[in-house]
PDB file of C-alpha atoms in Angstrom:
ATOM      1  CA  MET U 648     -19.689   4.043   5.366  1.00 92.00           C
ATOM      2  CA  LYS U 649     -18.300   5.444   2.298  1.00 97.00           C
ATOM      3  CA  ILE U 650     -14.888   3.849   1.055  1.00 98.00           C
ATOM      4  CA  ILE U 651     -12.790   5.228  -1.346  1.00 98.00           C
ATOM      5  CA  GLY U 652      -9.827   3.496  -3.090  1.00 98.00           C
ATOM      6  CA  VAL U 653      -6.854   5.474  -4.112  1.00 97.00           C
ATOM      7  CA  ILE U 654      -3.901   4.558  -6.006  1.00 96.00           C
ATOM      8  CA  PRO U 655      -0.861   6.878  -5.770  1.00 94.00           C
ATOM      9  CA  ALA U 656       1.026   7.070  -9.007  1.00 91.00           C
ATOM     10  CA  ARG U 657       4.269   9.261  -9.589  1.00 86.00           C
ATOM     11  CA  TYR U 658       6.441   9.240 -12.571  1.00 83.00           C
ATOM     12  CA  LYS U 659       9.638  10.004 -10.761  1.00 75.00           C
ATOM     13  CA  SER U 660      11.440   6.856  -9.110  1.00 69.00           C
ATOM     14  CA  SER U 661      15.107   6.512  -8.517  1.00 61.00           C
ATOM     15  CA  ARG U 662      15.039   2.761  -9.566  1.00 66.00           C
ATOM     16  CA  PHE U 663      12.577   2.803 -12.023  1.00 68.00           C
ATOM     17  CA  PRO U 664      11.452   6.027 -13.713  1.00 74.00           C
ATOM     18  CA  GLY U 665       7.924   6.034 -15.380  1.00 80.00           C
ATOM     19  CA  LYS U 666       6.971   2.825 -13.552  1.00 85.00           C
ATOM     20  CA  PRO U 667       3.166   3.337 -13.526  1.00 90.00           C
ATOM     21  CA  LEU U 668       3.293   3.397 -17.129  1.00 90.00           C
ATOM     22  CA  VAL U 669       5.371   0.427 -17.915  1.00 86.00           C
ATOM     23  CA  SER U 670       3.798  -1.924 -20.547  1.00 89.00           C
ATOM     24  CA  ILE U 671       2.580  -5.048 -19.216  1.00 88.00           C
ATOM     25  CA  CYS U 672       0.957  -7.193 -21.534  1.00 88.00           C
ATOM     26  CA  GLY U 673       0.459  -4.250 -23.790  1.00 86.00           C
ATOM     27  CA  ARG U 674      -1.365  -2.157 -21.214  1.00 90.00           C
ATOM     28  CA  PRO U 675       0.454   0.397 -18.780  1.00 92.00           C
ATOM     29  CA  MET U 676       0.789  -1.172 -15.035  1.00 89.00           C
ATOM     30  CA  ILE U 677      -1.467   1.250 -13.617  1.00 93.00           C
ATOM     31  CA  TYR U 678      -4.240  -0.090 -15.582  1.00 94.00           C
ATOM     32  CA  TRP U 679      -3.780  -3.420 -14.079  1.00 92.00           C
ATOM     33  CA  VAL U 680      -3.756  -2.417 -10.783  1.00 93.00           C
ATOM     34  CA  TYR U 681      -7.024  -0.358 -11.169  1.00 95.00           C
ATOM     35  CA  GLU U 682      -8.849  -3.369 -12.644  1.00 94.00           C
ATOM     36  CA  GLN U 683      -8.072  -5.314  -9.589  1.00 93.00           C
ATOM     37  CA  ALA U 684      -9.351  -2.713  -7.233  1.00 95.00           C
ATOM     38  CA  LYS U 685     -12.404  -2.423  -9.339  1.00 96.00           C
ATOM     39  CA  LYS U 686     -13.202  -6.239  -8.220  1.00 96.00           C
ATOM     40  CA  VAL U 687     -13.538  -4.843  -4.552  1.00 96.00           C
ATOM     41  CA  THR U 688     -17.271  -4.071  -4.679  1.00 96.00           C
ATOM     42  CA  GLU U 689     -17.048  -2.328  -1.212  1.00 97.00           C
ATOM     43  CA  PHE U 690     -15.738   0.427  -3.073  1.00 97.00           C
ATOM     44  CA  ASP U 691     -17.637   3.353  -3.732  1.00 97.00           C
ATOM     45  CA  GLU U 692     -15.165   5.251  -5.875  1.00 97.00           C
ATOM     46  CA  ILE U 693     -11.658   4.488  -7.054  1.00 98.00           C
ATOM     47  CA  TYR U 694      -9.122   7.217  -8.124  1.00 97.00           C
ATOM     48  CA  VAL U 695      -5.533   7.226  -9.395  1.00 97.00           C
ATOM     49  CA  ALA U 696      -3.567  10.281  -7.701  1.00 96.00           C
ATOM     50  CA  THR U 697      -0.869  11.428  -9.723  1.00 94.00           C
ATOM     51  CA  ASP U 698       1.421  14.485 -10.277  1.00 92.00           C
ATOM     52  CA  ASP U 699       2.440  13.763 -13.787  1.00 92.00           C
ATOM     53  CA  GLU U 700       0.179  14.695 -16.853  1.00 94.00           C
ATOM     54  CA  ARG U 701       1.421  11.510 -18.827  1.00 94.00           C
ATOM     55  CA  ILE U 702      -0.047   9.448 -16.047  1.00 95.00           C
ATOM     56  CA  ARG U 703      -3.221  11.474 -16.156  1.00 95.00           C
ATOM     57  CA  ASP U 704      -3.405  10.928 -19.859  1.00 95.00           C
ATOM     58  CA  ALA U 705      -3.084   7.327 -19.815  1.00 95.00           C
ATOM     59  CA  CYS U 706      -5.826   7.205 -17.028  1.00 96.00           C
ATOM     60  CA  ILE U 707      -8.236   8.986 -19.209  1.00 96.00           C
ATOM     61  CA  GLU U 708      -7.283   6.773 -22.161  1.00 96.00           C
ATOM     62  CA  TYR U 709      -8.355   3.758 -20.349  1.00 95.00           C
ATOM     63  CA  ASN U 710     -11.512   5.278 -18.552  1.00 96.00           C
ATOM     64  CA  MET U 711      -9.816   5.452 -15.004  1.00 96.00           C
ATOM     65  CA  LYS U 712     -10.845   8.316 -12.717  1.00 97.00           C
ATOM     66  CA  VAL U 713      -7.829  10.388 -11.774  1.00 97.00           C
ATOM     67  CA  ILE U 714      -7.189  13.450  -9.549  1.00 96.00           C
ATOM     68  CA  MET U 715      -3.989  15.502 -10.005  1.00 95.00           C
ATOM     69  CA  THR U 716      -2.056  16.123  -6.869  1.00 94.00           C
ATOM     70  CA  SER U 717       0.942  18.084  -5.751  1.00 89.00           C
ATOM     71  CA  GLU U 718       4.229  17.002  -6.968  1.00 89.00           C
ATOM     72  CA  HIS U 719       5.799  17.852  -3.436  1.00 89.00           C
ATOM     73  CA  HIS U 720       4.483  14.984  -1.437  1.00 89.00           C
ATOM     74  CA  GLU U 721       6.913  12.758   0.383  1.00 85.00           C
ATOM     75  CA  THR U 722       4.760   9.606   0.544  1.00 88.00           C
ATOM     76  CA  GLY U 723       1.908   7.900  -0.856  1.00 89.00           C
ATOM     77  CA  SER U 724       0.035   8.539   2.318  1.00 92.00           C
ATOM     78  CA  ASP U 725       0.412  12.252   1.933  1.00 92.00           C
ATOM     79  CA  ARG U 726      -0.901  12.122  -1.841  1.00 93.00           C
ATOM     80  CA  VAL U 727      -3.870   9.871  -0.659  1.00 95.00           C
ATOM     81  CA  ALA U 728      -4.477  12.631   1.953  1.00 96.00           C
ATOM     82  CA  GLU U 729      -4.934  15.514  -0.739  1.00 96.00           C
ATOM     83  CA  VAL U 730      -7.664  13.256  -2.382  1.00 96.00           C
ATOM     84  CA  ALA U 731      -9.407  12.898   1.049  1.00 96.00           C
ATOM     85  CA  SER U 732      -9.354  16.835   1.030  1.00 95.00           C
ATOM     86  CA  LYS U 733     -11.144  16.854  -2.301  1.00 95.00           C
ATOM     87  CA  VAL U 734     -13.469  13.879  -2.112  1.00 96.00           C
ATOM     88  CA  GLU U 735     -16.034  13.260   0.337  1.00 95.00           C
ATOM     89  CA  GLY U 736     -15.601   9.696   2.213  1.00 97.00           C
ATOM     90  CA  ASP U 737     -15.460   7.991   5.499  1.00 97.00           C
ATOM     91  CA  LEU U 738     -12.441   5.377   4.877  1.00 98.00           C
ATOM     92  CA  PHE U 739      -9.515   5.951   2.483  1.00 98.00           C
ATOM     93  CA  VAL U 740      -7.663   2.800   1.174  1.00 98.00           C
ATOM     94  CA  ASN U 741      -4.282   3.249  -0.331  1.00 97.00           C
ATOM     95  CA  ILE U 742      -3.465   0.892  -2.850  1.00 95.00           C
ATOM     96  CA  GLN U 743      -0.025   0.378  -4.127  1.00 89.00           C
ATOM     97  CA  GLY U 744       0.166   1.501  -7.838  1.00 85.00           C
ATOM     98  CA  ASP U 745       3.073  -0.958  -8.286  1.00 85.00           C
ATOM     99  CA  GLU U 746       1.165  -4.177  -7.298  1.00 87.00           C
ATOM    100  CA  PRO U 747      -0.787  -5.182 -10.610  1.00 88.00           C
ATOM    101  CA  VAL U 748      -1.659  -8.677  -9.547  1.00 86.00           C
ATOM    102  CA  ILE U 749      -2.573  -7.838  -6.057  1.00 89.00           C
ATOM    103  CA  GLN U 750      -5.472  -9.981  -4.585  1.00 91.00           C
ATOM    104  CA  PRO U 751      -8.731  -8.127  -4.228  1.00 94.00           C
ATOM    105  CA  GLU U 752      -9.345 -10.257  -1.025  1.00 96.00           C
ATOM    106  CA  MET U 753      -6.224  -8.394   0.408  1.00 95.00           C
ATOM    107  CA  ILE U 754      -7.878  -5.106   0.006  1.00 96.00           C
ATOM    108  CA  ARG U 755     -11.168  -6.421   1.622  1.00 97.00           C
ATOM    109  CA  GLN U 756      -9.321  -7.872   4.557  1.00 97.00           C
ATOM    110  CA  VAL U 757      -7.936  -4.223   5.274  1.00 97.00           C
ATOM    111  CA  ILE U 758     -11.388  -2.763   5.016  1.00 98.00           C
ATOM    112  CA  SER U 759     -12.862  -5.576   7.351  1.00 97.00           C
ATOM    113  CA  ILE U 760     -10.347  -4.433   9.966  1.00 98.00           C
ATOM    114  CA  PHE U 761     -12.629  -1.069  10.439  1.00 97.00           C
ATOM    115  CA  THR U 762     -16.027  -3.016  10.217  1.00 96.00           C
ATOM    116  CA  GLU U 763     -14.794  -5.301  12.808  1.00 96.00           C
ATOM    117  CA  ASP U 764     -13.580  -2.604  15.232  1.00 96.00           C
ATOM    118  CA  ASP U 765     -14.886   1.018  14.885  1.00 95.00           C
ATOM    119  CA  SER U 766     -12.271   2.316  17.102  1.00 97.00           C
ATOM    120  CA  VAL U 767      -9.555   1.748  14.721  1.00 97.00           C
ATOM    121  CA  TYR U 768      -8.515   4.569  12.704  1.00 97.00           C
ATOM    122  CA  PHE U 769      -5.325   3.286  10.782  1.00 98.00           C
ATOM    123  CA  GLY U 770      -5.131  -0.187   9.496  1.00 98.00           C
ATOM    124  CA  SER U 771      -2.866  -2.435   7.246  1.00 97.00           C
ATOM    125  CA  LEU U 772      -1.784  -6.031   6.765  1.00 97.00           C
ATOM    126  CA  LYS U 773       1.058  -8.363   7.824  1.00 96.00           C
ATOM    127  CA  LYS U 774       2.081 -11.907   6.401  1.00 95.00           C
ATOM    128  CA  GLU U 775       4.468 -14.380   8.300  1.00 95.00           C
ATOM    129  CA  ILE U 776       7.655 -15.132   6.421  1.00 93.00           C
ATOM    130  CA  THR U 777      10.003 -18.094   7.070  1.00 91.00           C
ATOM    131  CA  ASP U 778      12.782 -17.554   4.256  1.00 92.00           C
ATOM    132  CA  PRO U 779      15.779 -16.589   6.125  1.00 91.00           C
ATOM    133  CA  GLU U 780      17.032 -14.435   3.193  1.00 92.00           C
ATOM    134  CA  GLU U 781      13.868 -12.524   3.000  1.00 90.00           C
ATOM    135  CA  ILE U 782      13.974 -11.900   6.956  1.00 93.00           C
ATOM    136  CA  ARG U 783      17.364 -10.645   6.603  1.00 92.00           C
ATOM    137  CA  ALA U 784      16.693  -8.348   3.568  1.00 90.00           C
ATOM    138  CA  THR U 785      16.639  -4.776   4.341  1.00 89.00           C
ATOM    139  CA  SER U 786      13.922  -4.306   1.573  1.00 84.00           C
ATOM    140  CA  THR U 787      11.567  -6.411   3.655  1.00 89.00           C
ATOM    141  CA  VAL U 788       9.875  -4.351   6.116  1.00 92.00           C
ATOM    142  CA  LYS U 789       9.298  -6.188   9.338  1.00 95.00           C
ATOM    143  CA  VAL U 790       6.469  -5.580  11.871  1.00 97.00           C
ATOM    144  CA  VAL U 791       5.902  -6.910  15.612  1.00 97.00           C
ATOM    145  CA  THR U 792       2.442  -6.531  16.950  1.00 97.00           C
ATOM    146  CA  ASP U 793       0.758  -6.775  20.425  1.00 97.00           C
ATOM    147  CA  ASP U 794      -2.154  -9.367  21.112  1.00 96.00           C
ATOM    148  CA  SER U 795      -4.629  -7.103  19.658  1.00 95.00           C
ATOM    149  CA  GLY U 796      -2.962  -6.719  16.496  1.00 97.00           C
ATOM    150  CA  ASP U 797      -1.808  -2.832  16.971  1.00 98.00           C
ATOM    151  CA  ALA U 798       1.639  -2.388  15.873  1.00 98.00           C
ATOM    152  CA  LEU U 799       4.622  -2.298  18.513  1.00 98.00           C
ATOM    153  CA  TYR U 800       7.282  -1.275  15.910  1.00 98.00           C
ATOM    154  CA  PHE U 801       8.229  -1.673  11.970  1.00 97.00           C
ATOM    155  CA  SER U 802      11.950  -2.077  10.716  1.00 97.00           C
ATOM    156  CA  ARG U 803      14.263  -3.127   8.225  1.00 94.00           C
ATOM    157  CA  SER U 804      16.329  -4.894  10.720  1.00 95.00           C
ATOM    158  CA  VAL U 805      15.290  -8.359  11.801  1.00 94.00           C
ATOM    159  CA  ILE U 806      12.713  -8.193  14.499  1.00 94.00           C
ATOM    160  CA  PRO U 807      12.367 -10.041  16.558  1.00 93.00           C
ATOM    161  CA  SER U 808      15.941 -10.878  16.527  1.00 90.00           C
ATOM    162  CA  ASN U 809      15.526 -14.279  17.545  1.00 87.00           C
ATOM    163  CA  VAL U 810      19.007 -14.669  19.112  1.00 82.00           C
ATOM    164  CA  LYS U 811      17.901 -16.707  22.061  1.00 78.00           C
ATOM    165  CA  ASP U 812      18.493 -20.582  20.990  1.00 72.00           C
ATOM    166  CA  GLY U 813      15.262 -22.579  21.008  1.00 66.00           C
ATOM    167  CA  GLN U 814      12.899 -19.594  21.637  1.00 69.00           C
ATOM    168  CA  LEU U 815      12.140 -18.462  17.978  1.00 82.00           C
ATOM    169  CA  ALA U 816       9.205 -15.976  17.588  1.00 91.00           C
ATOM    170  CA  ARG U 817       7.478 -15.785  14.243  1.00 93.00           C
ATOM    171  CA  VAL U 818       8.423 -13.058  11.783  1.00 95.00           C
ATOM    172  CA  PHE U 819       5.986 -10.930   9.921  1.00 96.00           C
ATOM    173  CA  ARG U 820       6.467  -9.030   6.750  1.00 93.00           C
ATOM    174  CA  HIS U 821       4.578  -5.640   6.550  1.00 94.00           C
ATOM    175  CA  VAL U 822       2.304  -5.718   3.575  1.00 91.00           C
ATOM    176  CA  GLY U 823       2.046  -2.354   2.052  1.00 86.00           C
ATOM    177  CA  ILE U 824      -1.603  -1.579   1.775  1.00 93.00           C
ATOM    178  CA  TYR U 825      -2.966   1.109   4.038  1.00 96.00           C
ATOM    179  CA  ALA U 826      -6.529   2.271   5.024  1.00 97.00           C
ATOM    180  CA  TYR U 827      -7.415   5.294   7.167  1.00 97.00           C
ATOM    181  CA  LYS U 828     -10.362   6.961   8.530  1.00 98.00           C
ATOM    182  CA  ARG U 829     -10.672  10.550   6.781  1.00 97.00           C
ATOM    183  CA  ASP U 830     -10.222  12.625   9.999  1.00 96.00           C
ATOM    184  CA  PHE U 831      -7.126  10.503  11.177  1.00 97.00           C
ATOM    185  CA  LEU U 832      -5.577  10.704   7.362  1.00 96.00           C
ATOM    186  CA  LEU U 833      -6.079  14.655   7.411  1.00 96.00           C
ATOM    187  CA  GLU U 834      -4.346  15.049  10.785  1.00 95.00           C
ATOM    188  CA  PHE U 835      -1.512  12.606   9.641  1.00 94.00           C
ATOM    189  CA  THR U 836      -0.576  14.532   6.568  1.00 91.00           C
ATOM    190  CA  LYS U 837      -0.043  17.567   8.828  1.00 92.00           C
ATOM    191  CA  MET U 838       2.731  15.709  11.092  1.00 93.00           C
ATOM    192  CA  SER U 839       6.358  16.373  10.118  1.00 92.00           C
ATOM    193  CA  GLN U 840       8.244  13.501   9.472  1.00 91.00           C
ATOM    194  CA  THR U 841       9.710  11.923  12.380  1.00 94.00           C
ATOM    195  CA  GLU U 842      13.303  10.636  13.121  1.00 95.00           C
ATOM    196  CA  LEU U 843      12.024   7.007  13.285  1.00 96.00           C
ATOM    197  CA  GLU U 844      10.174   7.411   9.897  1.00 94.00           C
ATOM    198  CA  LEU U 845      13.022   9.029   8.331  1.00 94.00           C
ATOM    199  CA  GLY U 846      15.554   6.488   9.743  1.00 95.00           C
ATOM    200  CA  GLU U 847      13.683   3.445   8.771  1.00 95.00           C
ATOM    201  CA  GLY U 848      11.941   4.728   5.601  1.00 92.00           C
ATOM    202  CA  ILE U 849       8.713   3.570   6.935  1.00 93.00           C
ATOM    203  CA  GLU U 850       5.849   5.909   7.067  1.00 92.00           C
ATOM    204  CA  PRO U 851       3.418   4.442   9.823  1.00 95.00           C
ATOM    205  CA  LEU U 852       6.346   5.380  12.270  1.00 96.00           C
ATOM    206  CA  ARG U 853       5.464   8.970  11.793  1.00 94.00           C
ATOM    207  CA  ALA U 854       2.086   8.277  13.410  1.00 96.00           C
ATOM    208  CA  MET U 855       3.320   5.773  15.939  1.00 97.00           C
ATOM    209  CA  GLN U 856       6.088   7.824  17.457  1.00 96.00           C
ATOM    210  CA  LYS U 857       3.335  10.671  18.087  1.00 95.00           C
ATOM    211  CA  GLY U 858       1.395   8.098  20.071  1.00 96.00           C
ATOM    212  CA  TYR U 859      -1.215   6.851  17.209  1.00 97.00           C
ATOM    213  CA  LYS U 860      -1.795   3.133  16.741  1.00 97.00           C
ATOM    214  CA  ILE U 861      -2.218   0.942  13.449  1.00 97.00           C
ATOM    215  CA  ARG U 862      -4.159  -2.264  13.616  1.00 98.00           C
ATOM    216  CA  LEU U 863      -2.782  -5.147  11.322  1.00 98.00           C
ATOM    217  CA  LYS U 864      -4.541  -8.197  10.176  1.00 97.00           C
ATOM    218  CA  GLU U 865      -2.734 -11.123   9.127  1.00 97.00           C
ATOM    219  CA  THR U 866      -3.215 -12.184   5.525  1.00 95.00           C
ATOM    220  CA  GLU U 867      -2.505 -15.396   3.634  1.00 94.00           C
ATOM    221  CA  TYR U 868      -2.222 -13.907   0.319  1.00 90.00           C
ATOM    222  CA  THR U 869       0.891 -12.648  -1.566  1.00 82.00           C
ATOM    223  CA  SER U 870       1.458 -10.245  -4.174  1.00 80.00           C
ATOM    224  CA  ILE U 871       4.454  -9.266  -6.670  1.00 74.00           C
ATOM    225  CA  GLY U 872       5.778  -5.663  -6.362  1.00 74.00           C
ATOM    226  CA  VAL U 873       7.272  -4.219  -9.502  1.00 67.00           C
ATOM    227  CA  ASP U 874      10.148  -2.479  -8.189  1.00 70.00           C
ATOM    228  CA  LEU U 875      12.609  -3.191 -11.036  1.00 69.00           C
ATOM    229  CA  PRO U 876      12.264  -3.671 -14.817  1.00 72.00           C
ATOM    230  CA  GLU U 877      13.207  -7.461 -14.590  1.00 74.00           C
ATOM    231  CA  HIS U 878       9.782  -7.759 -12.413  1.00 73.00           C
ATOM    232  CA  VAL U 879       7.819  -7.229 -15.087  1.00 73.00           C
ATOM    233  CA  THR U 880       8.170 -10.682 -16.804  1.00 77.00           C
ATOM    234  CA  LYS U 881       6.989 -12.158 -13.384  1.00 79.00           C
ATOM    235  CA  VAL U 882       3.793 -10.080 -13.374  1.00 77.00           C
ATOM    236  CA  GLU U 883       3.238 -10.980 -17.025  1.00 78.00           C
ATOM    237  CA  GLN U 884       3.517 -14.747 -16.332  1.00 81.00           C
ATOM    238  CA  VAL U 885       0.902 -14.614 -13.622  1.00 77.00           C
ATOM    239  CA  LEU U 886      -1.528 -12.565 -15.882  1.00 79.00           C
ATOM    240  CA  GLN U 887      -1.089 -14.997 -18.807  1.00 80.00           C
ATOM    241  CA  LYS U 888      -1.464 -17.946 -16.452  1.00 74.00           C
ATOM    242  CA  GLU U 889      -4.676 -16.561 -15.105  1.00 75.00           C
ATOM    243  CA  ASN U 890      -5.771 -15.797 -18.699  1.00 66.00           C
ATOM    244  CA  ARG U 891      -6.148 -11.951 -17.811  1.00 72.00           C
ATOM    245  CA  ALA U 892      -3.734 -10.919 -20.553  1.00 63.00           C
TER     246      ALA U 892
END
């Protein structure tokens, strides 16, 4: 199985324009994401997928493989699908471009979903959360799965609601790293965005509303997403602590 890692990176962002190029310990954030992905030996190739020449130029400067993609993609998955239409591969892994300290083992865990069950065509991760503030936050995407690990629903609301006293069910956060078999990915990008996807702002719901499944594996690892400029300091502290900066 040929496995391709793809890091979608767009310059435009409503909350943090130019985020992939923000300096972290003297190098652009996209560099640190790429370096973590390189530690995953299962990858045959790794690409940054962007629609911006400034990001492309930074990739060339730091010897990262880059593919220019359309500026009209609605989601990262759609951008990865364009890469899949240009690059030969069996499994494509979508690595978030704003997680410069992502653990390589998290990527391996997603890949293992497919090596353990050949019938899976769409996979991701989940992590149990217990902090009430994180559970209530609409920025936290929650997921409920069945006994096989297939998602039943994703939401920014609290699911399960746990309103029944003494009968608390565990709550899981969706970890936004995706993997897709090529045929499914190319089909996924042809689907129109659905009511549930648009209402929740969660792209797997596009496929789920049309009857497709997504398998999730539980992970014990955490990462730090850079959503706002103030998150940069947190990442730099981690890099310096690990002597990577």
